[in-house]
Structures are given as structure tokens and as C-alpha cells.
Short mmCIF file of C-alpha atoms in Angstrom, two decimals:
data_model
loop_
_atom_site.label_atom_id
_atom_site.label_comp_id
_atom_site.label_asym_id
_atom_site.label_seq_id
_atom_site.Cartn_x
_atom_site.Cartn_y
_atom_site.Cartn_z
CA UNK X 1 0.00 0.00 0.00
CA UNK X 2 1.24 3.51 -0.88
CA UNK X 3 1.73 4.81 2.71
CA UNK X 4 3.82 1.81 3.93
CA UNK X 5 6.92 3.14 3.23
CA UNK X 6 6.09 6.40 5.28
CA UNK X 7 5.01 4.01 8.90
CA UNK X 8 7.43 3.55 11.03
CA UNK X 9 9.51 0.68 11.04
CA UNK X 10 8.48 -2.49 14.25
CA UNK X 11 10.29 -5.15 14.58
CA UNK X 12 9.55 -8.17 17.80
CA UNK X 13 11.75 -11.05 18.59
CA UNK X 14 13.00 -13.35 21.26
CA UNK X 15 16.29 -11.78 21.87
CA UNK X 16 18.08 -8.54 20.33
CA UNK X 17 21.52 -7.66 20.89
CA UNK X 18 22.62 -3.76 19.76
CA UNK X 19 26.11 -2.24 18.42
CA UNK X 20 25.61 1.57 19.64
CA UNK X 21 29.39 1.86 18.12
CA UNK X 22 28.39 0.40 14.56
CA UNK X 23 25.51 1.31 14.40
CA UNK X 24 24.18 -2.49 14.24
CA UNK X 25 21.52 -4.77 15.95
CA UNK X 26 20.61 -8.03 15.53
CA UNK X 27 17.53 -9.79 16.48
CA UNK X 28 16.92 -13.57 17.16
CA UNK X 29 14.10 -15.76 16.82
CA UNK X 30 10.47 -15.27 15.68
CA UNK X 31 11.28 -12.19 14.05
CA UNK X 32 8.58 -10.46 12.70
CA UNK X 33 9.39 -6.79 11.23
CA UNK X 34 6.24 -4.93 10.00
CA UNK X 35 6.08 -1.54 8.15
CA UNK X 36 2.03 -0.23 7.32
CA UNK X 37 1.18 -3.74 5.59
CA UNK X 38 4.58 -5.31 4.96
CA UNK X 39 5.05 -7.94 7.10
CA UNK X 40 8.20 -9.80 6.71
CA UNK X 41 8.61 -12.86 9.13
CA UNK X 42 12.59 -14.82 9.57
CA UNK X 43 14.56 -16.80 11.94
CA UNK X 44 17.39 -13.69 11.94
CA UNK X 45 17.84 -10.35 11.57
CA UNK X 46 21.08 -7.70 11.13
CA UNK X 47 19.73 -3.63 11.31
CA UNK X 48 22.17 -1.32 9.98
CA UNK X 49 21.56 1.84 11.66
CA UNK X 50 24.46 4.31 11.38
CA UNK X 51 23.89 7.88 12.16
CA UNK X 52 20.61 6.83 14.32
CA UNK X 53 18.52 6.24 11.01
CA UNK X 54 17.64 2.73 9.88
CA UNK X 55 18.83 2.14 6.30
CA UNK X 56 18.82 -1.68 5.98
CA UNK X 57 16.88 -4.76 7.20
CA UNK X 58 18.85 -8.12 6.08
CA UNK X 59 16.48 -11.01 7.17
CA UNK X 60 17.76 -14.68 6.72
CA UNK X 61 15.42 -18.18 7.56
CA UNK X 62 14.54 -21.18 6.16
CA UNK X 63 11.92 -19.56 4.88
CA UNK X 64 11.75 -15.73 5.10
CA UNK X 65 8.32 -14.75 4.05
CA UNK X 66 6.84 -11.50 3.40
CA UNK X 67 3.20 -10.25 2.08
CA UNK X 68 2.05 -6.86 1.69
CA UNK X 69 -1.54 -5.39 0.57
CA UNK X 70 -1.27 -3.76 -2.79
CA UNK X 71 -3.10 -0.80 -3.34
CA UNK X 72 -6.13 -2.67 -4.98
CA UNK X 73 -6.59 -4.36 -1.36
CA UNK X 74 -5.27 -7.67 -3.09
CA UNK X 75 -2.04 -9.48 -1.14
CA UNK X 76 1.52 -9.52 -2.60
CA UNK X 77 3.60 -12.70 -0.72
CA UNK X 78 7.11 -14.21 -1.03
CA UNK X 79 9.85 -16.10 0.26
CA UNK X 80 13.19 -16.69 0.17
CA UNK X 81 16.07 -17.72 1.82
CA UNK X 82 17.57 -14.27 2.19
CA UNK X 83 15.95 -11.12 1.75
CA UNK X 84 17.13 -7.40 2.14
CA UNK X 85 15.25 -4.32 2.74
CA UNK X 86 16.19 -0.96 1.57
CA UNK X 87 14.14 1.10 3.60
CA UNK X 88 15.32 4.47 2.05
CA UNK X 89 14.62 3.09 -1.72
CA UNK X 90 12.22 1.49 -0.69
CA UNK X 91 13.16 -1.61 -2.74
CA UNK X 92 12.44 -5.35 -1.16
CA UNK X 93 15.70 -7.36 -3.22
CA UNK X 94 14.79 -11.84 -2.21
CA UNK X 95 17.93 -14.40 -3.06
CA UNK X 96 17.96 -17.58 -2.72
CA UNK X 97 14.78 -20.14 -4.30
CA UNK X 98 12.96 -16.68 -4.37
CA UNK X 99 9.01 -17.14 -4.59
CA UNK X 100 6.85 -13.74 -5.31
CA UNK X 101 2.79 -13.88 -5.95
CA UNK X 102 0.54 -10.80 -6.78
CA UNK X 103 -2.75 -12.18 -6.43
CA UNK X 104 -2.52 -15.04 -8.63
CA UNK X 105 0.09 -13.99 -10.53
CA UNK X 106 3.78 -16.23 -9.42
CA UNK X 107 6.95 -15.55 -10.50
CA UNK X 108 10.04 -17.59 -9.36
CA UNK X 109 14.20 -17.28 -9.87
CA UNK X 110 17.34 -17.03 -7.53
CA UNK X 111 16.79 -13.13 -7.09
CA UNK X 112 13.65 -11.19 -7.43
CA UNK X 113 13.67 -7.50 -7.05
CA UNK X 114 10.07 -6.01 -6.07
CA UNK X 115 10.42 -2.07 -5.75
CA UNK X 116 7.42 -1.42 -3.11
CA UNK X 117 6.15 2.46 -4.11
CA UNK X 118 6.00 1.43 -7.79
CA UNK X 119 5.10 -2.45 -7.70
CA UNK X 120 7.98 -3.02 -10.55
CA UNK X 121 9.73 -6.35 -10.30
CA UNK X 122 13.06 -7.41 -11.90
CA UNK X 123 13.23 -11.49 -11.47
CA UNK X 124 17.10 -12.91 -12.20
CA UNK X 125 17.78 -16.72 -12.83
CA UNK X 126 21.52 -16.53 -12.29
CA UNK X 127 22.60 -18.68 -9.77
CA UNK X 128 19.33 -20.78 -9.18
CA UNK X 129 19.16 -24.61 -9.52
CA UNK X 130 17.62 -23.99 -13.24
CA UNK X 131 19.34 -20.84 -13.98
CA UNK X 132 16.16 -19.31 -15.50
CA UNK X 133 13.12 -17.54 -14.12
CA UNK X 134 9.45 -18.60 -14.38
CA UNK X 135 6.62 -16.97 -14.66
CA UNK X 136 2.83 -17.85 -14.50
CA UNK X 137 0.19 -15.24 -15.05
CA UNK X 138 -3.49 -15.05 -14.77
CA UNK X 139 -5.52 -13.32 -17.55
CA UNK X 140 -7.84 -10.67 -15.48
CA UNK X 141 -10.88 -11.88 -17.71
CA UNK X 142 -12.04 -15.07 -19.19
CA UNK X 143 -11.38 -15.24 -22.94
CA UNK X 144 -14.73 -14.07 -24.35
CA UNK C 1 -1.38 -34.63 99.07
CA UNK C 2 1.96 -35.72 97.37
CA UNK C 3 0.47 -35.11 93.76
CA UNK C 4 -0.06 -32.04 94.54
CA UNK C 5 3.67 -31.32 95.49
CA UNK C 6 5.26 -32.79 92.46
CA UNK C 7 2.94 -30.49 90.41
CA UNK C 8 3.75 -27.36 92.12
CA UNK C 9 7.66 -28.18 92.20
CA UNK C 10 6.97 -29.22 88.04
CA UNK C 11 5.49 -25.57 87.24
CA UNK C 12 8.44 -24.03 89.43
CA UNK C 13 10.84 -25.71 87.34
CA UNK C 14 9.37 -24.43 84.15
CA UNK C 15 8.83 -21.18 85.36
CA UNK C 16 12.81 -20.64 86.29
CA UNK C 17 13.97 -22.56 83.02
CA UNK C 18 11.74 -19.60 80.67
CA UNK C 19 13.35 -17.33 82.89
CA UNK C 20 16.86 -18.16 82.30
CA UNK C 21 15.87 -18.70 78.85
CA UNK C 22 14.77 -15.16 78.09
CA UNK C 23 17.78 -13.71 80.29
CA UNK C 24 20.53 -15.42 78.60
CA UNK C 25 18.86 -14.76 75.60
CA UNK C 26 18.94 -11.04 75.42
CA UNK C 27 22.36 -10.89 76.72
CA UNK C 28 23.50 -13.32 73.82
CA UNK C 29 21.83 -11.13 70.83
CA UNK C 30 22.10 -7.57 72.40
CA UNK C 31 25.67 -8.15 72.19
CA UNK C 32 26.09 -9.13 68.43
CA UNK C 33 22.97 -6.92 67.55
CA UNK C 34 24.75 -3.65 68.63
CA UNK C 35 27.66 -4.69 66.42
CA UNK C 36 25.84 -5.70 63.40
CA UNK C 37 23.54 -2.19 63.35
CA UNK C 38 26.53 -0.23 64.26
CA UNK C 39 26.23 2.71 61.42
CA UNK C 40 30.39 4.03 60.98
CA UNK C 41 28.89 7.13 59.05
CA UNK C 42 26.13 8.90 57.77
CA UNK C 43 26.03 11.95 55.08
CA UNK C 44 23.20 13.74 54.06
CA UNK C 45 23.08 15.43 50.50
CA UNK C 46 26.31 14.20 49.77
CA UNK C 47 28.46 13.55 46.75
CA UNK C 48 31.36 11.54 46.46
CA UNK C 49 33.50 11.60 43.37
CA UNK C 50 36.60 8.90 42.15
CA UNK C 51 39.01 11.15 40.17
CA UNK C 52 41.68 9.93 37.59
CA UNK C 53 45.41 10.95 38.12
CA UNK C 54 45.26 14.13 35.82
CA UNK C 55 42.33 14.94 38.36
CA UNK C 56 39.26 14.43 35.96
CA UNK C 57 36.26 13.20 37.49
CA UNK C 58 35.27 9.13 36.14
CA UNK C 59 32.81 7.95 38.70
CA UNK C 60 30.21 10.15 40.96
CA UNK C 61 27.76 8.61 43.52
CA UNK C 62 25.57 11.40 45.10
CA UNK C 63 22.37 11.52 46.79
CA UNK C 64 20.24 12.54 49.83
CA UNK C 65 21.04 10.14 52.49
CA UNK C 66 23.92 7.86 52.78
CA UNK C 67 24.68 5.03 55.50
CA UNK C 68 27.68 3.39 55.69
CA UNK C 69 28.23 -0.13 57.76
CA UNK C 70 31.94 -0.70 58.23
CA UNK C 71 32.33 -4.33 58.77
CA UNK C 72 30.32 -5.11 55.81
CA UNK C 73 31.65 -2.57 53.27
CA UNK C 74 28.06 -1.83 52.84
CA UNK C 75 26.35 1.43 51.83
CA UNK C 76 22.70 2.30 51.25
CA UNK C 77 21.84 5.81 49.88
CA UNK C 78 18.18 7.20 49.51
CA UNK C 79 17.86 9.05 46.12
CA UNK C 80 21.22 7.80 44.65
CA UNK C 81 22.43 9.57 41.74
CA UNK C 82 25.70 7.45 40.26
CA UNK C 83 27.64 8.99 37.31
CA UNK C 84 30.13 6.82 35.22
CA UNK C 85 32.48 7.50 32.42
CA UNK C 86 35.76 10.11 32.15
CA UNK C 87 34.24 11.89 28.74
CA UNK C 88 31.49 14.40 30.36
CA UNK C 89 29.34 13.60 26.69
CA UNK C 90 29.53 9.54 27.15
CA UNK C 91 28.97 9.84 30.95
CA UNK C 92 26.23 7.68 32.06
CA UNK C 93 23.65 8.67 34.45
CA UNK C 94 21.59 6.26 37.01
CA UNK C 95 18.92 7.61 39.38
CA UNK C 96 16.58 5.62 41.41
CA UNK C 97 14.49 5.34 44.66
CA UNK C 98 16.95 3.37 46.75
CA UNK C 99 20.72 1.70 46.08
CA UNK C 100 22.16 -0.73 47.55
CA UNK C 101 26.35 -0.73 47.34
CA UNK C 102 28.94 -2.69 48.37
CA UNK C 103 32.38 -1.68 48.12
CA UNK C 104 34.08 -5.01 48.30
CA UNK C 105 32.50 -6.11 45.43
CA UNK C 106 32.04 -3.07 43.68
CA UNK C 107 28.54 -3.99 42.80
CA UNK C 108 25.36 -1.06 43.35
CA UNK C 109 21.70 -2.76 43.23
CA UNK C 110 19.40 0.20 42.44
CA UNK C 111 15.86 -0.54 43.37
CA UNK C 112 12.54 1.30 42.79
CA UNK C 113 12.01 4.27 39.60
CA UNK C 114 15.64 3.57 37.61
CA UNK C 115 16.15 5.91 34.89
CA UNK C 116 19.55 5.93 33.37
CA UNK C 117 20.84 7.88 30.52
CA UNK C 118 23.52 9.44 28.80
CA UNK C 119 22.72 12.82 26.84
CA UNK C 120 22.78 13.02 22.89
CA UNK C 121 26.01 15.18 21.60
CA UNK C 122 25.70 16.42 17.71
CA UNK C 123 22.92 13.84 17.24
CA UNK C 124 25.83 10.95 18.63
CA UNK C 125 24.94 8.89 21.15
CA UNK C 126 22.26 9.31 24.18
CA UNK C 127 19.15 7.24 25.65
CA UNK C 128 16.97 7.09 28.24
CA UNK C 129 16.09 3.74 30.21
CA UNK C 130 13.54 3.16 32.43
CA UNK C 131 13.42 0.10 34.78
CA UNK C 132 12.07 -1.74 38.22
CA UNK C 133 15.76 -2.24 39.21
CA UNK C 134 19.11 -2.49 37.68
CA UNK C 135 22.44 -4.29 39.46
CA UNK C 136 25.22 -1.91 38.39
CA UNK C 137 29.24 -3.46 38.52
CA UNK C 138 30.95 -0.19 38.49
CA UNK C 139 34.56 -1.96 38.16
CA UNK C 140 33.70 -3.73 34.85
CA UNK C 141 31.11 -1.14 33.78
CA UNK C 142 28.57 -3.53 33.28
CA UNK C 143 24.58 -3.33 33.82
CA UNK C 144 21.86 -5.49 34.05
CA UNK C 145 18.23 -6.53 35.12
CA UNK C 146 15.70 -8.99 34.75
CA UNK C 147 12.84 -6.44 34.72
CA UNK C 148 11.03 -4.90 31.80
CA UNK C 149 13.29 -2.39 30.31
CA UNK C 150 11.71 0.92 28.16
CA UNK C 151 14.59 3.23 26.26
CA UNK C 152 14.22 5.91 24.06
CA UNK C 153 17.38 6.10 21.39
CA UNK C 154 17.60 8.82 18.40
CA UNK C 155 17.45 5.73 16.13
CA UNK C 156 13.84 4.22 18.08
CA UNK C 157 12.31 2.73 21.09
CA UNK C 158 13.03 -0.58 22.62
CA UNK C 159 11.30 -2.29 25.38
CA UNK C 160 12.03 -5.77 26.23
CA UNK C 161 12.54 -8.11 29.11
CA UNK C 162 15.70 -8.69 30.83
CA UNK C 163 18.85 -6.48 29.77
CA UNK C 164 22.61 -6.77 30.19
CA UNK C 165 24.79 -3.72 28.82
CA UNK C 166 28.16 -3.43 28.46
CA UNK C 167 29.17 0.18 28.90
CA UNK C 168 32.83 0.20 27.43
CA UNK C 169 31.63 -1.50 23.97
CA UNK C 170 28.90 0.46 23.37
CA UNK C 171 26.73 -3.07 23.46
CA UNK C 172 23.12 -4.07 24.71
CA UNK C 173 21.85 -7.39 24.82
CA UNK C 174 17.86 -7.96 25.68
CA UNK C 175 16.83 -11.16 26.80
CA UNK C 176 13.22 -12.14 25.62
CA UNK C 177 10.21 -10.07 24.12
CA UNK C 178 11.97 -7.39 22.60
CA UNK C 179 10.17 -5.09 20.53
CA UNK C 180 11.39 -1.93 19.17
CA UNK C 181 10.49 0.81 16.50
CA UNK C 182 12.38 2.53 14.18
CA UNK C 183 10.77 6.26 12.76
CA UNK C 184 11.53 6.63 8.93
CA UNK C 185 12.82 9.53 7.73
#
């Protein structure tokens, strides 16, 4: 949704540990790190916070997953094993057996971009089991 | 007739034996009581200060009242105040109801309203922690609870439960339900 990347950024876990000299903290266990409706939902995560402002959320799991309401109230959802957030451009990058779904819509490959204000997606096969992307889209309307 | 002897001799007997017991009894723990409650000193809106050779100030305990027991190293101060650190703009600040301190160990137990913080210089630094009670090891510079912990931080807020910080590297470690917030700029 358009405002998400305005909300302040939450994050919960089991146990935290912070780096006031880098900058840093990490959280353990049950992480769940929401912004508006991105929800993103790992085992781990590193915060790089230097200069007191939060620029980067690396999450790793066995899964991560993420979903987020798009602006026409219909849920956007992936996983993979790594993915970074970069809250400044706003831009969600998942590596590693990366999974993304709009609606109905799926789209698969070791790296997936999905830039969150404009929706765009750039999907990379390099260094995945098949090398190559997939992609598997809906039409809106039944052929008349 | 006889009975009634034996039964009067009996109640004599117990009477004298609670007797003795009560004398001997206050003599015995008057003795060691005294010593044990003996106070060695007592200040009242006090500060004492722990300077460094070139006479800079690193450590500060103040407060309103302070008692000191001698043959336990033991202080306890009503509205303590402790200041740590040799740099004036990394000091760390600790206030509370009550502390506990015991100079042997070095250790301070601050009970009841903690707040500790350090003040924000050119947007570096700073936070403000509130707590139940914090156990302070002013040798190693170390802090730590079990309580529910609430700071404020330029970057966001944390709150969590159970906390262990390590002054001298800058680190915090939180021990179960953390949950912070970070504003976006």
C-alpha cells in the first residue's frame, strides 16, 4: 500500500543484541518486522543503523516470508532464503529459491527485485538450480 | 497430698527454666545486635566523586542520604544519583528510589524508579532507560536486570525483558520479548 513506506519501522523477537558503536543490531528468533502492511517474518535479523537512522533490514530463515496489501486491497507474498530491505529506496531485493505472488500472478528465480512504491519487479535466474526464471500469469478476464 | 507437690515443684521448674531462657537470651543477641547495626557514618546530601590521576572526574555517587556499615563494606543511599564514564558527553547517568552498594565487590543494586541515561552530543549517542531495578558493577562497567526495560534512542524505542549492557563496547543485549520501533525519515 502507498503509505507503507512512510510508517514507522516495528520489529519483535525473542532476543536482540545492539552495536551503539556500529551502528548495528541483531535480532533472534520469531522475528517479525512490519512496516504499514509489509510484514516480513525470519529466523534472523542484522539492522544497519548508522547515524541513528535505519537504512537496511537483512532477514535470513529457512523460509523468510513476506506479504504486503497492494493498493487494490489484493495481497503480494514471497519467500526466500535471504531477503534485504532498503528502507530508504524502498526496494524489497529476495535471493535464494525466491518465490513472489501478486494475487494469482507467481513468478520464481534465484533473485527477485520487487520495488514497493512502484510495484515493478526485476526477477534474475543466475545462480538458481535452473538458472532461468518462471513466470505464470493469470488473464484478469475469461477469454470471451 | 503428694500429687499435689510434684505439680507445684513441676510448674516451678518451668517457670525458672523460661526465665533463664529469656535472660541469657537477650544478653547473647544484644551483644552481636549492637555490632551488626553499628552505622560508621552517615552523610546527608552528599556527593562523592573517584578522580583519575590528571584529576578528571570518572565515577560520581551522590544523593540525599547515605549510610555506611563498616564491617560489611556496605552502603545504602536514599535518592542515589551514580555517574560513570571520564568523557562528560559519554557519561552515564543512574537515578533511582533506593541503592544498595557494596564496596568489596564493587557492585550497586538500584531498586525502585531507575532511569539511566547518557545525553545526545551532535545527534551521537544518548538514551533514556527506564526500569524496576538495575544491578550496576561499576569496576567492569557492566549493567543489568531482569525487569522490563523501556529506552528511548535517536534511532527508536526498545522495550524488552531482561537487559545486560556493556558500557565500554557500546553493546546491549535484551533477553526475551523485545520489541522496538524505528521512525523513517
Amino acid at each position: 500500500v502507498q503509505g507503507d513506506v512512510e510508517q514507522p519501522l516495528s520489529i519483535e523477537a525473542d532476543t536482540a543484541v545492539f552495536d551503539r558503536n556500529k551502528g548495528t543490531a541483531t535480532y533472534d528468533g520469531n522475528v517479525i518486522v512490519k512496516q504499514g502492511t509489509l510484514e516480513i517474518l525470519a529466523a534472523h535479523v542484522d539492522i544497519l543503523a548508522p547515524e541513528n537512522e535505519i537504512q537496511q533490514v537483512i532477514a535470513t530463515g529457512s523460509p523468510v516470508n513476506f506479504k504486503q496489501e497492494m493498493d487494490n486491497k489484493k495481497l503480494a507474498k514471497g519467500k526466500s532464503t535471504k531477503m534485504e530491505y532498503f528502507v530508504s529506496d524502498k526496494r524489497l531485493v529476495l535471493t535464494g529459491e525466491s518465490e513472489l505472488e501478486q494475487d494469482q500472478d507467481k513468478l520464481t528465480g534465484n533473485s527477485i527485485v520487487y520495488l514497493i512504491d512502484s510495484g515493478e519487479i526485476v526477477a534474475d535466474g543466475k545462480g538458481g538450480k535452473s538458472g532461468r526464471i518462471t513466470a505464470t500469469f493469470f488473464p484478469s478476464k475469461a477469454a470471451e | 497430698m503428694k500429687a499435689w507437690v510434684i505439680l507445684i515443684a513441676a510448674l516451678c521448674l518451668i517457670l525458672v527454666i523460661t526465665q533463664m531462657e529469656d535472660y541469657f537470651g537477650q544478653q547473647y543477641s544484644g551483644g552481636l545486635a549492637s555490632e551488626k547495626d553499628h552505622v560508621d557514618y552517615y552523610f546527608v546530601n552528599f556527593a562523592l566523586m573517584e578522580t583519575q590521576a590528571d584529576g578528571t572526574i570518572s565515577q560520581q555517587v551522590s544523593g540525599q542520604h547515605l549510610t555506611h556499615w563498616k564491617l560489611q563494606q556496605q552502603s545504602t543511599i536514599i535518592a542515589p544519583v551514580i555517574s560513570d564514564g571520564v568523557d562528560p558527553q559519554q557519561r552515564v547517568h543512574m537515578l533511582a528510589d533506593t541503592a544498595h552498594m557494596n564496596q568489596q565487590t564493587q557492585q550497586a543494586k538500584l531498586l525502585g524508579n531507575v532511569h539511566s541515561y547518557q545525553a545526545t552530543h551532535a545527534g551521537k549517542g544518548g538514551f533514556d532507560l527506564y526500569t524496576d531495578h538495575l544491578d550496576y558493577d561499576l569496576k567492569n562497567r557492566v549493567a543489568s536486570t531482569d525487569a522490563k526495560v523501556d529506552i528511548t534512542t535517536p534511532s527508536g524505542t526498545i522495550q524488552a525483558v531482561g537487559m545486560n549492557a556493556k558500557l565500554d563496547e557500546d553493546l546491549l543485549r535484551f533477553n526475551a520479548n523485545v520489541h522496538s520501533t524505528y521512525p523513517v525519515k
